[in-house]
Short mmCIF file of N, CA and C in Angstrom, two decimals:
data_model
loop_
_atom_site.label_atom_id
_atom_site.label_comp_id
_atom_site.label_asym_id
_atom_site.label_seq_id
_atom_site.Cartn_x
_atom_site.Cartn_y
_atom_site.Cartn_z
N MET A 1 0.86 -1.18 0.00
CA MET A 1 0.00 0.00 0.00
C MET A 1 0.90 1.24 0.00
N THR A 2 0.64 2.15 -0.87
CA THR A 2 1.42 3.37 -0.93
C THR A 2 0.68 4.49 -0.22
N GLU A 3 1.44 5.30 0.49
CA GLU A 3 0.84 6.44 1.19
C GLU A 3 0.78 7.63 0.26
N LYS A 4 -0.32 8.32 0.29
CA LYS A 4 -0.48 9.54 -0.49
C LYS A 4 0.03 10.70 0.37
N THR A 5 0.95 11.48 -0.17
CA THR A 5 1.47 12.60 0.60
C THR A 5 0.51 13.77 0.48
N LEU A 6 0.29 14.40 1.60
CA LEU A 6 -0.62 15.54 1.65
C LEU A 6 0.18 16.84 1.59
N PRO A 7 -0.42 17.91 1.05
CA PRO A 7 0.25 19.20 1.00
C PRO A 7 0.55 19.74 2.40
N ALA A 8 1.56 20.60 2.49
CA ALA A 8 1.94 21.20 3.77
C ALA A 8 0.91 22.23 4.24
N CYS A 9 0.26 22.91 3.32
CA CYS A 9 -0.72 23.94 3.64
C CYS A 9 -2.01 23.29 4.18
N PRO A 10 -2.49 23.73 5.35
CA PRO A 10 -3.71 23.14 5.92
C PRO A 10 -4.93 23.28 5.01
N VAL A 11 -5.04 24.39 4.31
CA VAL A 11 -6.19 24.59 3.43
C VAL A 11 -6.13 23.61 2.26
N GLU A 12 -4.96 23.46 1.66
CA GLU A 12 -4.81 22.51 0.56
C GLU A 12 -5.06 21.08 1.03
N THR A 13 -4.59 20.76 2.23
CA THR A 13 -4.81 19.43 2.79
C THR A 13 -6.30 19.15 2.96
N THR A 14 -7.02 20.12 3.52
CA THR A 14 -8.46 19.96 3.71
C THR A 14 -9.17 19.77 2.38
N LEU A 15 -8.84 20.59 1.39
CA LEU A 15 -9.47 20.46 0.09
C LEU A 15 -9.13 19.13 -0.58
N ALA A 16 -7.92 18.65 -0.39
CA ALA A 16 -7.53 17.35 -0.95
C ALA A 16 -8.34 16.23 -0.31
N LEU A 17 -8.60 16.34 0.99
CA LEU A 17 -9.33 15.30 1.69
C LEU A 17 -10.83 15.30 1.40
N ILE A 18 -11.41 16.46 1.17
CA ILE A 18 -12.86 16.53 0.95
C ILE A 18 -13.24 16.83 -0.49
N SER A 19 -12.26 16.82 -1.37
CA SER A 19 -12.54 17.23 -2.75
C SER A 19 -13.52 16.29 -3.44
N SER A 20 -14.52 16.87 -3.97
CA SER A 20 -15.48 16.23 -4.86
C SER A 20 -16.33 17.35 -5.43
N LYS A 21 -17.08 17.03 -6.42
CA LYS A 21 -17.86 18.07 -7.11
C LYS A 21 -18.89 18.74 -6.20
N ARG A 22 -19.51 18.01 -5.28
CA ARG A 22 -20.60 18.56 -4.49
C ARG A 22 -20.24 18.86 -3.04
N LYS A 23 -19.18 18.25 -2.49
CA LYS A 23 -18.89 18.42 -1.07
C LYS A 23 -18.54 19.84 -0.68
N VAL A 24 -17.65 20.48 -1.42
CA VAL A 24 -17.21 21.82 -1.05
C VAL A 24 -18.37 22.83 -1.12
N PRO A 25 -19.16 22.86 -2.21
CA PRO A 25 -20.30 23.79 -2.21
C PRO A 25 -21.32 23.49 -1.11
N THR A 26 -21.52 22.22 -0.80
CA THR A 26 -22.45 21.86 0.26
C THR A 26 -21.96 22.37 1.60
N LEU A 27 -20.69 22.15 1.90
CA LEU A 27 -20.13 22.65 3.15
C LEU A 27 -20.19 24.17 3.23
N ARG A 28 -19.91 24.83 2.12
CA ARG A 28 -19.98 26.30 2.07
C ARG A 28 -21.39 26.78 2.40
N ASP A 29 -22.39 26.12 1.85
CA ASP A 29 -23.78 26.53 2.08
C ASP A 29 -24.24 26.23 3.51
N LEU A 30 -23.62 25.24 4.16
CA LEU A 30 -24.04 24.86 5.51
C LEU A 30 -23.28 25.61 6.60
N LEU A 31 -22.22 26.32 6.26
CA LEU A 31 -21.44 27.04 7.27
C LEU A 31 -22.27 28.04 8.10
N PRO A 32 -23.18 28.81 7.49
CA PRO A 32 -23.95 29.77 8.30
C PRO A 32 -24.89 29.11 9.32
N GLY A 33 -25.25 27.86 9.10
CA GLY A 33 -26.13 27.17 10.04
C GLY A 33 -26.87 26.03 9.37
N ALA A 34 -27.59 25.28 10.16
CA ALA A 34 -28.33 24.13 9.66
C ALA A 34 -29.44 24.58 8.71
N LYS A 35 -29.69 23.76 7.73
CA LYS A 35 -30.76 24.02 6.77
C LYS A 35 -31.56 22.75 6.56
N ARG A 36 -32.76 22.93 6.09
CA ARG A 36 -33.55 21.79 5.67
C ARG A 36 -33.02 21.31 4.33
N TRP A 37 -33.31 20.04 4.01
CA TRP A 37 -32.82 19.45 2.77
C TRP A 37 -33.24 20.28 1.56
N GLY A 38 -34.48 20.73 1.51
CA GLY A 38 -34.98 21.51 0.38
C GLY A 38 -34.24 22.82 0.20
N GLU A 39 -33.88 23.47 1.30
CA GLU A 39 -33.14 24.73 1.23
C GLU A 39 -31.73 24.50 0.67
N ALA A 40 -31.07 23.45 1.14
CA ALA A 40 -29.73 23.14 0.66
C ALA A 40 -29.79 22.74 -0.82
N TYR A 41 -30.81 22.00 -1.19
CA TYR A 41 -30.98 21.55 -2.57
C TYR A 41 -31.16 22.75 -3.51
N LYS A 42 -32.01 23.70 -3.11
CA LYS A 42 -32.24 24.90 -3.92
C LYS A 42 -31.00 25.78 -4.00
N ALA A 43 -30.25 25.88 -2.93
CA ALA A 43 -29.05 26.73 -2.89
C ALA A 43 -28.00 26.25 -3.88
N GLN A 44 -27.99 24.95 -4.16
CA GLN A 44 -26.99 24.41 -5.08
C GLN A 44 -27.52 24.25 -6.50
N ASN A 45 -28.75 24.63 -6.73
CA ASN A 45 -29.36 24.53 -8.06
C ASN A 45 -29.27 23.12 -8.64
N LEU A 46 -29.61 22.13 -7.83
CA LEU A 46 -29.53 20.74 -8.30
C LEU A 46 -30.73 20.36 -9.11
#
């Protein structure tokens, strides 16, 4: 098993660990507080 090296920058490391098409926008939309599923769905224009 080979280990994947992570970037030294904490922000880059976080983005590398959670990177996907929908995760980052979802987390951004949820930062201000909890939302109902419909609100989060509309915010991302899914």
